[in-house]
Short mmCIF file of C-alpha atoms in Angstrom, two decimals:
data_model
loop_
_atom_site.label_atom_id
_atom_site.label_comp_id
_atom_site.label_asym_id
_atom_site.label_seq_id
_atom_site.Cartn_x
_atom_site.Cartn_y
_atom_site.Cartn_z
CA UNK A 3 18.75 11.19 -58.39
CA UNK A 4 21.12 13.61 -56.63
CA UNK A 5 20.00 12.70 -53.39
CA UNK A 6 20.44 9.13 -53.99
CA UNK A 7 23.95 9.98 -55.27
CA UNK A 8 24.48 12.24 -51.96
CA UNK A 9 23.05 9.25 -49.61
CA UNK A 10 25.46 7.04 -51.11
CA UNK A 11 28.23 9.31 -50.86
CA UNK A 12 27.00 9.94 -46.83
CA UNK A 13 27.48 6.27 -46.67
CA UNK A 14 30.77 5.94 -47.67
CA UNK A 15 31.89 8.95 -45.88
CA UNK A 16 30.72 7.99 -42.87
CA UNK A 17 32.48 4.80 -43.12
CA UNK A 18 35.69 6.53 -44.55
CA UNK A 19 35.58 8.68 -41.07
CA UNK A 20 35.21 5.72 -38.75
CA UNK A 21 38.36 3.58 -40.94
CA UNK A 22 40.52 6.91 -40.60
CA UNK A 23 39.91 7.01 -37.15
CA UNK A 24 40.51 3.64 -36.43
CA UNK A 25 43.65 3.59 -38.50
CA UNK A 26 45.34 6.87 -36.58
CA UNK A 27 44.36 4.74 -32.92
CA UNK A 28 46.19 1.75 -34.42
CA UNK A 29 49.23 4.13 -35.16
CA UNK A 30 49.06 5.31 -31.35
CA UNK A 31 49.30 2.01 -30.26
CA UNK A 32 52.17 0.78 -32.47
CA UNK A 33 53.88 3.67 -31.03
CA UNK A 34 52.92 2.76 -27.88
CA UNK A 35 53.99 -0.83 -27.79
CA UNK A 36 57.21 -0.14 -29.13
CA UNK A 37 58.32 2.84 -27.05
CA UNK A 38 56.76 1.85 -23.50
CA UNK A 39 59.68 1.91 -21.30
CA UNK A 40 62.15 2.31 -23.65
CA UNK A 41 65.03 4.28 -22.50
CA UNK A 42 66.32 6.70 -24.98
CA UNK A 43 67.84 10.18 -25.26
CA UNK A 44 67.10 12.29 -28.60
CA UNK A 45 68.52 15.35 -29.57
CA UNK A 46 67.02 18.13 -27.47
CA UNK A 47 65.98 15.33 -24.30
CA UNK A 48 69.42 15.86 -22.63
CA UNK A 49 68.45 19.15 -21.71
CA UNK A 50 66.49 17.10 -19.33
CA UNK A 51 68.96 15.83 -17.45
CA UNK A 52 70.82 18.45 -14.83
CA UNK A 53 73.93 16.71 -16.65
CA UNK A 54 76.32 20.20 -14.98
CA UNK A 55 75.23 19.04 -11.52
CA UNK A 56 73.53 23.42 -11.10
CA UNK A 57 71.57 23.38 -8.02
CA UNK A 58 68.83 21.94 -8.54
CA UNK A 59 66.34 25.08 -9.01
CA UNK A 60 68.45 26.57 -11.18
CA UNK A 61 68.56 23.46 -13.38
CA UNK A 62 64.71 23.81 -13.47
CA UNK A 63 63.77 27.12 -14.72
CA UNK A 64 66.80 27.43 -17.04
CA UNK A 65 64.81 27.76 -20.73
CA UNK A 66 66.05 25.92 -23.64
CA UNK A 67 66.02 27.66 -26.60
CA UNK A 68 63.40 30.38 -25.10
CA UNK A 69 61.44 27.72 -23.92
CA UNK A 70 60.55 27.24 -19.67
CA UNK A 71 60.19 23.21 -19.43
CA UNK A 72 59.95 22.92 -15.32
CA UNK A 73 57.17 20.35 -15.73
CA UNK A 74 59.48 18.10 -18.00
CA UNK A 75 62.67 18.02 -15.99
CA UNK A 76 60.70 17.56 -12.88
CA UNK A 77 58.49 14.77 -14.80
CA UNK A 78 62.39 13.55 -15.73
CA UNK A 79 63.65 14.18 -12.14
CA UNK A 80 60.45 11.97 -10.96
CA UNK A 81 61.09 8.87 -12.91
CA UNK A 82 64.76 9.10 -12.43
CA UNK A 83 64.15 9.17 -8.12
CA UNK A 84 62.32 5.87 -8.53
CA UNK A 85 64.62 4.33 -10.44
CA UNK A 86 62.51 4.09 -13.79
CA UNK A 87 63.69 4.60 -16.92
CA UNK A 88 63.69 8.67 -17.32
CA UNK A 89 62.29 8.76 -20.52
CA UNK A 90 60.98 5.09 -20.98
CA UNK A 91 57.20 6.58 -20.55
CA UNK A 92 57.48 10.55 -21.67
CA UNK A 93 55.41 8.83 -25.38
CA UNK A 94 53.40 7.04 -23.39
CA UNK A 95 51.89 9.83 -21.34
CA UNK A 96 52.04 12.19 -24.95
CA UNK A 97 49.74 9.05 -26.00
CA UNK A 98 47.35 9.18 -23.14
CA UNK A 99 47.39 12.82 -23.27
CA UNK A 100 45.99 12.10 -26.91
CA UNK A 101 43.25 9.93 -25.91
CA UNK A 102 42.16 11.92 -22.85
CA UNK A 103 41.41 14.61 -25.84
CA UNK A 104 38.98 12.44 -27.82
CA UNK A 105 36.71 12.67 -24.46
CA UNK A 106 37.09 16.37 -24.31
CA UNK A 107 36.44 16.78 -27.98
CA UNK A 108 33.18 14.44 -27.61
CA UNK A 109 31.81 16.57 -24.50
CA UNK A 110 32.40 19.77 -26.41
CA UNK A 111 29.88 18.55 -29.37
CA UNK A 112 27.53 17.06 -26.61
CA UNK A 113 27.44 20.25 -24.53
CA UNK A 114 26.70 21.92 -27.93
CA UNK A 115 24.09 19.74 -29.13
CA UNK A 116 24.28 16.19 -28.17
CA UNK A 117 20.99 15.19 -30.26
CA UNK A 118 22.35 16.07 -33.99
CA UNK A 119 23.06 13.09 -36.58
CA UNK A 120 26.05 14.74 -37.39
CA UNK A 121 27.54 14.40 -34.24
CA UNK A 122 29.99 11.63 -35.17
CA UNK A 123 31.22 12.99 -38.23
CA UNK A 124 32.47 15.64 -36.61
CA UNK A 125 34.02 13.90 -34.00
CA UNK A 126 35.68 12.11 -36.46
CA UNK A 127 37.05 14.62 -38.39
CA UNK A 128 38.30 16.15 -35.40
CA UNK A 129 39.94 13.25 -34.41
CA UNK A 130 41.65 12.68 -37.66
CA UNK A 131 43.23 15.95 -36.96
CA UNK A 132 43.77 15.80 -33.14
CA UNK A 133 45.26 12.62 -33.75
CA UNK A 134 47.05 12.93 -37.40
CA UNK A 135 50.07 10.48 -37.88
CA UNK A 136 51.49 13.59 -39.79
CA UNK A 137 52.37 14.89 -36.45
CA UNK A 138 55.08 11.94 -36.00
CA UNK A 139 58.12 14.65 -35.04
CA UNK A 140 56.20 14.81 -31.17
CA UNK A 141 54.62 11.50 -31.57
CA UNK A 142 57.92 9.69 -31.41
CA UNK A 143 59.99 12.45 -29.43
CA UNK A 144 60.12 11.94 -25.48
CA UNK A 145 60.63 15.55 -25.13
CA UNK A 146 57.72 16.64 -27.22
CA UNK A 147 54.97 15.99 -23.91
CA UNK A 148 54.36 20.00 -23.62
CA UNK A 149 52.88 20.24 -26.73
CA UNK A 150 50.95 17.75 -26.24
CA UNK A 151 49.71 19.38 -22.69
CA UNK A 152 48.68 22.75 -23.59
CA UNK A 153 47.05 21.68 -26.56
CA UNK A 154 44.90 19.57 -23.93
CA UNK A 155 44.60 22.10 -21.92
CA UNK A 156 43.31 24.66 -24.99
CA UNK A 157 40.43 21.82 -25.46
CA UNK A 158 39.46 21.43 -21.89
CA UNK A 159 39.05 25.78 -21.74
CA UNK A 160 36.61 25.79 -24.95
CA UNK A 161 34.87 23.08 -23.09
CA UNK A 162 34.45 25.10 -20.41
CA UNK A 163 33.57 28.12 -22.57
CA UNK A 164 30.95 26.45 -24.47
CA UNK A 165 29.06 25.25 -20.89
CA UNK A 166 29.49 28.76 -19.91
CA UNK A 167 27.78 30.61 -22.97
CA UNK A 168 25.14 27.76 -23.50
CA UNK A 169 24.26 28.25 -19.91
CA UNK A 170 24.86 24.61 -18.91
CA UNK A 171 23.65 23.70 -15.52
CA UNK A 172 27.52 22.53 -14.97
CA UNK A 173 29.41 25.43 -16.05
CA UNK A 174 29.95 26.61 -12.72
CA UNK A 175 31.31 23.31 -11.11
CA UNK A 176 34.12 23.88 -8.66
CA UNK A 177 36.52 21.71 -11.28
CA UNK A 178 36.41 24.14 -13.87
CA UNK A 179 37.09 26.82 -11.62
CA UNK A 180 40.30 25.11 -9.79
CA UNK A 181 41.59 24.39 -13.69
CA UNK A 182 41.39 28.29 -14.60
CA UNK A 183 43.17 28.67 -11.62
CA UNK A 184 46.14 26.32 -12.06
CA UNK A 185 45.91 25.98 -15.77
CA UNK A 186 48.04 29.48 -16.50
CA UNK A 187 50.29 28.17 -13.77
CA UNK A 188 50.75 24.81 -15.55
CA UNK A 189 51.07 26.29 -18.98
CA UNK A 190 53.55 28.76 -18.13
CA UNK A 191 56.16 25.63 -16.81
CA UNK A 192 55.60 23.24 -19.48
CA UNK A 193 56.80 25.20 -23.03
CA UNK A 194 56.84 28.72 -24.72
CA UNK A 195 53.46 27.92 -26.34
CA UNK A 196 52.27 28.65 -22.94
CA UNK A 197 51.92 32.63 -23.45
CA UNK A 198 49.25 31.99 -26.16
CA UNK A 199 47.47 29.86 -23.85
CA UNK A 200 48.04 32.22 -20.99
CA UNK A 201 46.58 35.01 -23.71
CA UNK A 202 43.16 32.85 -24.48
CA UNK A 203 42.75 32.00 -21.01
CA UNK A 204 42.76 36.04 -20.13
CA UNK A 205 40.41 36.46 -23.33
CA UNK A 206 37.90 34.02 -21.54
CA UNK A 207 37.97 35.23 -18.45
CA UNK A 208 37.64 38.51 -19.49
CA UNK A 209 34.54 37.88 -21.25
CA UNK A 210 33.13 35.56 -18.75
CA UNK A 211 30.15 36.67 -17.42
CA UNK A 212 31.10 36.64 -13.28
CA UNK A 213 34.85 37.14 -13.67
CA UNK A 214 36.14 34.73 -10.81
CA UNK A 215 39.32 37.13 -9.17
CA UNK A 216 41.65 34.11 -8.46
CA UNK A 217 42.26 32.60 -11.65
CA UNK A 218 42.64 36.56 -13.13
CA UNK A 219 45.30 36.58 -10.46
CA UNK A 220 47.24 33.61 -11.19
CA UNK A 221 47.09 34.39 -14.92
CA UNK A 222 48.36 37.75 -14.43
CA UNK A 223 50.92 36.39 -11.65
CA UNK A 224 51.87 33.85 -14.36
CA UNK A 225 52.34 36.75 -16.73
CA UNK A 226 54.79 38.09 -14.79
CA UNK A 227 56.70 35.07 -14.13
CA UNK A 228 56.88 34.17 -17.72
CA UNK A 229 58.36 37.31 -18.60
CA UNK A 230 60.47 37.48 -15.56
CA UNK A 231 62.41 33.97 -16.33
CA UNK A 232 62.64 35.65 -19.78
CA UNK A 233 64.34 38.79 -18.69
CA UNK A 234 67.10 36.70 -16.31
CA UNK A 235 67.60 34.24 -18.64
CA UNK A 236 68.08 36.50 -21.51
CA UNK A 237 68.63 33.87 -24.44
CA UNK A 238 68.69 36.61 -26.95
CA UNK A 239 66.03 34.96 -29.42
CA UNK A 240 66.48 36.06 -33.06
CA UNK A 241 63.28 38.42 -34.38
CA UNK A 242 62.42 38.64 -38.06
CA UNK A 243 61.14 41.62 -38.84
CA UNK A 244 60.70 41.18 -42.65
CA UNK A 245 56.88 41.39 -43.60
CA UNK A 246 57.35 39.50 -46.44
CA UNK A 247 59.32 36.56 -44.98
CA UNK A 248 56.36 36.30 -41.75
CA UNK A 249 53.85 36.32 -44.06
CA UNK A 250 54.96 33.68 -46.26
CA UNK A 251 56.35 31.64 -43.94
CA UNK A 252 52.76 32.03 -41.95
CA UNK A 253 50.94 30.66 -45.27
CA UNK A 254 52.88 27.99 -45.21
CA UNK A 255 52.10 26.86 -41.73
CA UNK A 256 48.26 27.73 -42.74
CA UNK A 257 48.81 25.60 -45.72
CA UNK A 258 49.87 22.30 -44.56
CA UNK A 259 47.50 20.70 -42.17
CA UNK A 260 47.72 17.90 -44.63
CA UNK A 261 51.40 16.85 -44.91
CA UNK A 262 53.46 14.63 -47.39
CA UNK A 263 55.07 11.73 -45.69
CA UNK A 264 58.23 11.48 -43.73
CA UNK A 265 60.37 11.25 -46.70
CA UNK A 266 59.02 14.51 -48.28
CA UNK A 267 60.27 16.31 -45.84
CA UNK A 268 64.18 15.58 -46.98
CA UNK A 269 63.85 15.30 -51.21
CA UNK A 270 64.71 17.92 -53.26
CA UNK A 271 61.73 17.57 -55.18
CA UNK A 272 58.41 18.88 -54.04
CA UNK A 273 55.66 17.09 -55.71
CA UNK A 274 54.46 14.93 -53.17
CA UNK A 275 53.22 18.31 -50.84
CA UNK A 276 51.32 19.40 -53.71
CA UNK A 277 47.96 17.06 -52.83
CA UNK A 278 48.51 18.15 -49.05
CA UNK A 279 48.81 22.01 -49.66
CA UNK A 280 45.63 21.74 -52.13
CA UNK A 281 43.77 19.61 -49.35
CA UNK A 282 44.25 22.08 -46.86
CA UNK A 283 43.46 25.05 -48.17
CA UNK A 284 40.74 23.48 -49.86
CA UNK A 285 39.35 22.33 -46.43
CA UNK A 286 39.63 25.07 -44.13
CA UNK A 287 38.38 27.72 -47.10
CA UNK A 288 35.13 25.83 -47.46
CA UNK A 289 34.63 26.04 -43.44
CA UNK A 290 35.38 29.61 -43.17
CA UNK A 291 32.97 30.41 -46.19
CA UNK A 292 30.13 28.82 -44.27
CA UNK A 293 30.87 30.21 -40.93
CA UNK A 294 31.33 34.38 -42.36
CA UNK A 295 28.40 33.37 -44.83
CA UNK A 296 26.05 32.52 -41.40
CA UNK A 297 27.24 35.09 -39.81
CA UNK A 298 26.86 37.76 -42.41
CA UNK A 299 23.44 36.38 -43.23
CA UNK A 300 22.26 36.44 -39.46
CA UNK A 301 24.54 39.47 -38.49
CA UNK A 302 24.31 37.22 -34.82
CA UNK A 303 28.06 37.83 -34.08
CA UNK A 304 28.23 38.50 -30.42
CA UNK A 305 31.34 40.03 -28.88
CA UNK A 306 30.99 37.69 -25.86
CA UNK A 307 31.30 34.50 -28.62
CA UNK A 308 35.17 35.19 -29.27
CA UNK A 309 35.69 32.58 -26.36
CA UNK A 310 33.89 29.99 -28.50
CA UNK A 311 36.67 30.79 -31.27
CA UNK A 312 39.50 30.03 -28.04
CA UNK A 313 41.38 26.91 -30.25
CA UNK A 314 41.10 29.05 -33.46
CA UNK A 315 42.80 32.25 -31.71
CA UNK A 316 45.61 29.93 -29.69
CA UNK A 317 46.44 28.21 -33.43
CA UNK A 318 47.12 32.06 -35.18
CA UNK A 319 48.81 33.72 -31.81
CA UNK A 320 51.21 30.30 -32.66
CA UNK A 321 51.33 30.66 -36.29
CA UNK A 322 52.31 34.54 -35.78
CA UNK A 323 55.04 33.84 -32.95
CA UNK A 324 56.81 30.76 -34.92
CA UNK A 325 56.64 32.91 -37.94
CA UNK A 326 58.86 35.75 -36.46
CA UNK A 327 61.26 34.03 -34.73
CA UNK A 328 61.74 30.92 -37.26
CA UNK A 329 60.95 32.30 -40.35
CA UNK A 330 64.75 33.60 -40.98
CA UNK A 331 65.44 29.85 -41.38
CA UNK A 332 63.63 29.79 -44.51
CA UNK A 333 59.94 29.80 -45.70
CA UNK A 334 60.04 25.53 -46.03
CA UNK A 335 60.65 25.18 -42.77
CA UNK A 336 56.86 25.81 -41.48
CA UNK A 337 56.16 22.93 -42.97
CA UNK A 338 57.58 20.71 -40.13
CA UNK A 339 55.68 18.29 -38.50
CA UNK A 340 56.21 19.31 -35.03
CA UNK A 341 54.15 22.53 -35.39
CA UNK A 342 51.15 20.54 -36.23
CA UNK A 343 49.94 19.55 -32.97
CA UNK A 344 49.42 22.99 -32.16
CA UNK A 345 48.01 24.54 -36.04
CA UNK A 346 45.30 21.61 -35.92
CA UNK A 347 43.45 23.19 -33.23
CA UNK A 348 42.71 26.00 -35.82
CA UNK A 349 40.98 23.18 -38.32
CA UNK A 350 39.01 21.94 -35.38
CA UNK A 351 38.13 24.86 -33.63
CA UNK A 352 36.48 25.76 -36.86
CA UNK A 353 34.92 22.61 -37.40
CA UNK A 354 33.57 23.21 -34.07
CA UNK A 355 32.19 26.47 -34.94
CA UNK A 356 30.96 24.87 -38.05
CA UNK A 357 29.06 22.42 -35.77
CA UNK A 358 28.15 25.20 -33.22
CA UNK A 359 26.30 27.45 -36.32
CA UNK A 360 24.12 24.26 -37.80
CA UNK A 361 22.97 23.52 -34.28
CA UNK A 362 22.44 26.86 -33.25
CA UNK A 363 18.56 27.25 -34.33
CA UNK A 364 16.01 24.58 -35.86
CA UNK A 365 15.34 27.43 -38.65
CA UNK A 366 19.39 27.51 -39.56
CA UNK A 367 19.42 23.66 -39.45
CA UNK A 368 16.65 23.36 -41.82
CA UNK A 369 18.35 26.15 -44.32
CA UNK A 370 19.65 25.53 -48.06
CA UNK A 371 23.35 26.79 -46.72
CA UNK A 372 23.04 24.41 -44.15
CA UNK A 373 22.33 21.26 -45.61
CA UNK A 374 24.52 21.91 -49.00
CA UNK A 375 27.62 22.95 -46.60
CA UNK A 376 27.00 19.94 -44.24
CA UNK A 377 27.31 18.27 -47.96
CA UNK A 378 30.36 19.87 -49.11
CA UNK A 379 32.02 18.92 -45.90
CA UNK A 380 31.49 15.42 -46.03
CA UNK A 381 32.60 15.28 -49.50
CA UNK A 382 35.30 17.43 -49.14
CA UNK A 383 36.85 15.64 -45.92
CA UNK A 384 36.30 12.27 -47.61
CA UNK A 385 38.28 13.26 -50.72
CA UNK A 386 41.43 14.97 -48.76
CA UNK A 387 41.19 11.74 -46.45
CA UNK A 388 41.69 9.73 -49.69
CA UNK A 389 43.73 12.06 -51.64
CA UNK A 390 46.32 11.72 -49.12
CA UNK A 391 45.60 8.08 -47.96
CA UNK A 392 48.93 7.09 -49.61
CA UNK A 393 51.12 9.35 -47.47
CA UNK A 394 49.00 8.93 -44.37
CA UNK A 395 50.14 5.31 -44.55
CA UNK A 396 53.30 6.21 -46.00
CA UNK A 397 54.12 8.15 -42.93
CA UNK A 398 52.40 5.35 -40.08
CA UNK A 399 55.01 2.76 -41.78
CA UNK A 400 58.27 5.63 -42.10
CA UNK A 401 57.53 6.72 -38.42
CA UNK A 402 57.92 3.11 -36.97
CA UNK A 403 61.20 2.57 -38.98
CA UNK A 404 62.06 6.63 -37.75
CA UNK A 405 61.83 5.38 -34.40
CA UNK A 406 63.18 1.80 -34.59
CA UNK A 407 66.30 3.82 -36.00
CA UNK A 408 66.54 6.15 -33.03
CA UNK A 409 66.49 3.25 -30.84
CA UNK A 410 69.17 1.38 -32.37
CA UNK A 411 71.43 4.11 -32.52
CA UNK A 412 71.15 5.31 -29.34
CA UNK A 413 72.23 1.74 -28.32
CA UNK A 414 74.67 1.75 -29.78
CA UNK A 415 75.84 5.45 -28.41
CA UNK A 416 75.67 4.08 -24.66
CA UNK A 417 77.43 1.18 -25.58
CA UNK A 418 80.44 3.30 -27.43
CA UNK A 419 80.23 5.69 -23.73
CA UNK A 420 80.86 2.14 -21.88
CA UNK A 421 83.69 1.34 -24.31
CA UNK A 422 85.58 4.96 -24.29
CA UNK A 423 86.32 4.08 -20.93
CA UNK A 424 88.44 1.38 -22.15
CA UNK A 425 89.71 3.43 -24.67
CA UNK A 426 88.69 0.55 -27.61
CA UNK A 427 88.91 2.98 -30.71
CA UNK A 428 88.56 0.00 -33.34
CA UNK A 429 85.42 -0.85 -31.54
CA UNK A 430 83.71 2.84 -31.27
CA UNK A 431 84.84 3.08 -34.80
CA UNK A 432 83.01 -0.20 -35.32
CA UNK A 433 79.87 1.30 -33.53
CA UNK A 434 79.88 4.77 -35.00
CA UNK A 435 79.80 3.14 -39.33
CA UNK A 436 76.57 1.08 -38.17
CA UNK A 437 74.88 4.18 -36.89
CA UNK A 438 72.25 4.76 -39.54
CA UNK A 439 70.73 8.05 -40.96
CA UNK A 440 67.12 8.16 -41.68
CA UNK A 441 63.96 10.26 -42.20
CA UNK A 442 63.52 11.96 -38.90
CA UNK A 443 66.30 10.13 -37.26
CA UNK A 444 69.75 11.90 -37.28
CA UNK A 445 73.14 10.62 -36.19
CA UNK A 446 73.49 10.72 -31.96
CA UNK A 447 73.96 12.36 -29.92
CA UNK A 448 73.66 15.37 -31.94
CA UNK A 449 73.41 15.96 -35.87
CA UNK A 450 76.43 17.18 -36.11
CA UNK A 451 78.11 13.71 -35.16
CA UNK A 452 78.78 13.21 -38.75
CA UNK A 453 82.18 12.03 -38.84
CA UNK A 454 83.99 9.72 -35.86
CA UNK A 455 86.33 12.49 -34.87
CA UNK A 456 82.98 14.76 -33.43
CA UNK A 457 81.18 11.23 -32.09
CA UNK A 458 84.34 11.05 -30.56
CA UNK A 459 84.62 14.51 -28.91
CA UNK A 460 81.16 13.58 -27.59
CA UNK A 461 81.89 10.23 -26.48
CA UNK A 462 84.52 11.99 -23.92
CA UNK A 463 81.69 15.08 -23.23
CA UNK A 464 79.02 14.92 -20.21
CA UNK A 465 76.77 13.65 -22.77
CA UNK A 466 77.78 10.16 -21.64
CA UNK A 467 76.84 10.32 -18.46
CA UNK A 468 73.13 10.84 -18.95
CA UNK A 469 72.81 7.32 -20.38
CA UNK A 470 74.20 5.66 -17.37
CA UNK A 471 70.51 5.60 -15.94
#
């Protein structure tokens, strides 16, 4: 009777997976179709613009707020030089960036067993995390593509550190070796998340069998410039050193892989994260019981294995460095969405683990823990997935009318620039009380253009000038 119950359940799970997934591609390409070649200017995005005319390699490696973003202004510079929109395709490439994932996420659970039934559940699952609507802050933000990037580039080194362990016959290709080599290099010019990639890629090599010298070269040499820009720069980056505050402000990241929709984020009231918090501890606790429970039982735990753990260590380094310098903003504020690109690699790199241990050995695939925590997973993942249905939808619907919003008052921004000139105040007036607040999508150019006399003051700032392109 119980199995019958379970098959059923399987059934439906299985099903459950393949709608979630389809349903987080279909948000992708809403995005997609209604941002491609859109020109628009958010917030933080005209930082990409060398709006003070510096010289030009001074406008690159000038961090903004701590953070080196070379490989955005030049991607910027780029589109600007051949007369494209500059940020008309920034979302698209996040997008692709996205999808180029799923294949590196499918060849990681076919280099570790590409036989098991459960293959596509855990691709799915994956998937619903790699590709979570609840990430909408970077989905919908042109300036958000470094995120995107390292995460990529997190998945592409476990990749590699699975061929290398399992002894595939293509671990040693030439490819992988030219990405450890330019990958620190690339990291270190696209965000500040880059020093906990630059940290896993040094764990990796270090416990690589034949250490290869030039990619330990360009990761050290990329050490040194990171911390060099740093030390010229000097931004001065606030530290929290309260043990209290980190920590709690670190369980909340942990605790919010799941998220309420767009509009919890801004109510006073709090009920709607209660179902997400619950889901996600509730998830990630049953995964880590199964893999120290395997490991404990087998006492198999090989130093060398730590690189297999690669998206799990880059997720807490992040957790850890967010906590200390963002936690003095207060505890909520881990919550956000934007952090979630990078925290879901710590739900999938233990999924992947979790996938790793019930492939590892025909007697361990065969075992009681096995099958009743292969069990527990599916039912588990299947009720957070419909738990939280509400606000995954909720959010996929907000997010469109998030970004619609942005567009439309950006619009009309440029067009109150274009009409300063003429000095029509009745008619920025006009513009500035049909600019709309919404979830996600603050007054422009910057939130604190709440009244006309600061839209104003901007209006006759170099802010203008970047949305002449």
């Amino acid at each position: 009777m119980y199995d019958l119950i379970y098959k059923k359940i399987r059934t439906f799970s299985n099903k459950l997976f393949l709608i979630a997934f389809c349903v987080n591609i279909t948000n992708l390409l809403f995005i997609l179709f209604k941002s491609f070649g859109k020109f628009i200017i958010y917030e933080d995005s005209y930082v990409l613009f060398n709006r003070e005319d510096k010289p030009f390699i001074n406008f690159l490696f000038e961090p903004h707020n701590g953070h080196i973003i070379v490989v955005s202004k030049l991607l910027n510079s780029f589109f600007i030089n051949l007369k494209l929109s500059p940020t008309g395709y920034n979302i698209t490439i996040s997008i692709l960036i996205l999808l180029f994932g799923l294949i590196v996420l499918w060849k990681i659970l076919n280099t570790i067993n590409q036989e098991s039934n459960y293959k596509k559940n855990i691709f799915f699952i994956c998937s619903f995390f790699w590709l979570s609507p609840s990430q909408w802050e970077n989905l919908i933000w042109e300036f958000q593509i470094p995120w995107f990037f390292i995460s990529l580039m997190v998945l592409i080194l476990t990749l590699i550190n699975f061929e290398i362990y399992l002894n595939k016959p293509n671990s040693e290709r030439i490819i992988n070796n030219i990405f450890l080599t330019l990958s620190p290099f690339l990291a270190i010019f696209s965000s500040g998340q880059s020093i906990c990639y630059l940290n896993c890629i040094f764990i990796s090599l270090i416990f690589k069998r034949k250490r290869p010298i030039l990619p330990l070269i360009t990761t050290f040499f990329s050490y040194f410039i990171y911390f060099s820009i740093k030390t010229i720069y000097d931004q001065n980056i606030a530290i929290s050193y309260n043990p209290l505050e980190i920590t709690l402000y670190s369980l909340v990241i942990a605790s919010t892989i799941f998220k309420a929709p767009l509009s919890g984020f801004y109510q006073s009231s709090y009920k709607e994260w209660i179902i997400p918090i619950l889901s996600s501890i509730l998830f990630q606790i049953n995964l880590l019981i199964f893999i120290f429970k395997v490991y404990i039982k087998n006492k198999s735990l090989k130093l060398k294995e730590i690189n297999l753990f690669i998206p799990i260590l880059f997720g807490l380094q992040f957790i850890f460095l967010t906590s200390i310098t963002r936690s003095q903003y207060g505890i909520h504020q881990g919550a956000v969405s934007r952090y979630l690109t990078c925290i879901n690699l710590i739900p999938i790199g233990l999924l992947i683990i979790f996938y790793y241990l019930i492939c590892k050995n025909n007697n361990l695939v065969e075992s009681t823990l096995n099958v009743k925590s292969k069990k527990n997973l599916s039912i588990i993942m299947s009720c957070c997935i419909l738990f939280n249905g509400t606000y995954i939808f909720q959010t996929i619907y907000q997010t469109q009318i998030a970004y619609s919003t942005r567009l439309e008052n950006f619009r009309l921004f440029k067009q109150a620039c274009r009409l300063n000139k003429n000095n029509n105040i009745g008619s920025m007036r006009s513009n500035f009380e049909n600019l709309k607040k919404y979830h996600g999508a603050n007054l422009p150019p910057l939130p604190d253009s709440d009244n006309f006399g600061r839209f104003q003051y901007y209006l006759n700032s170099d802010l203008c000038e970047a949305t002449t392109y």
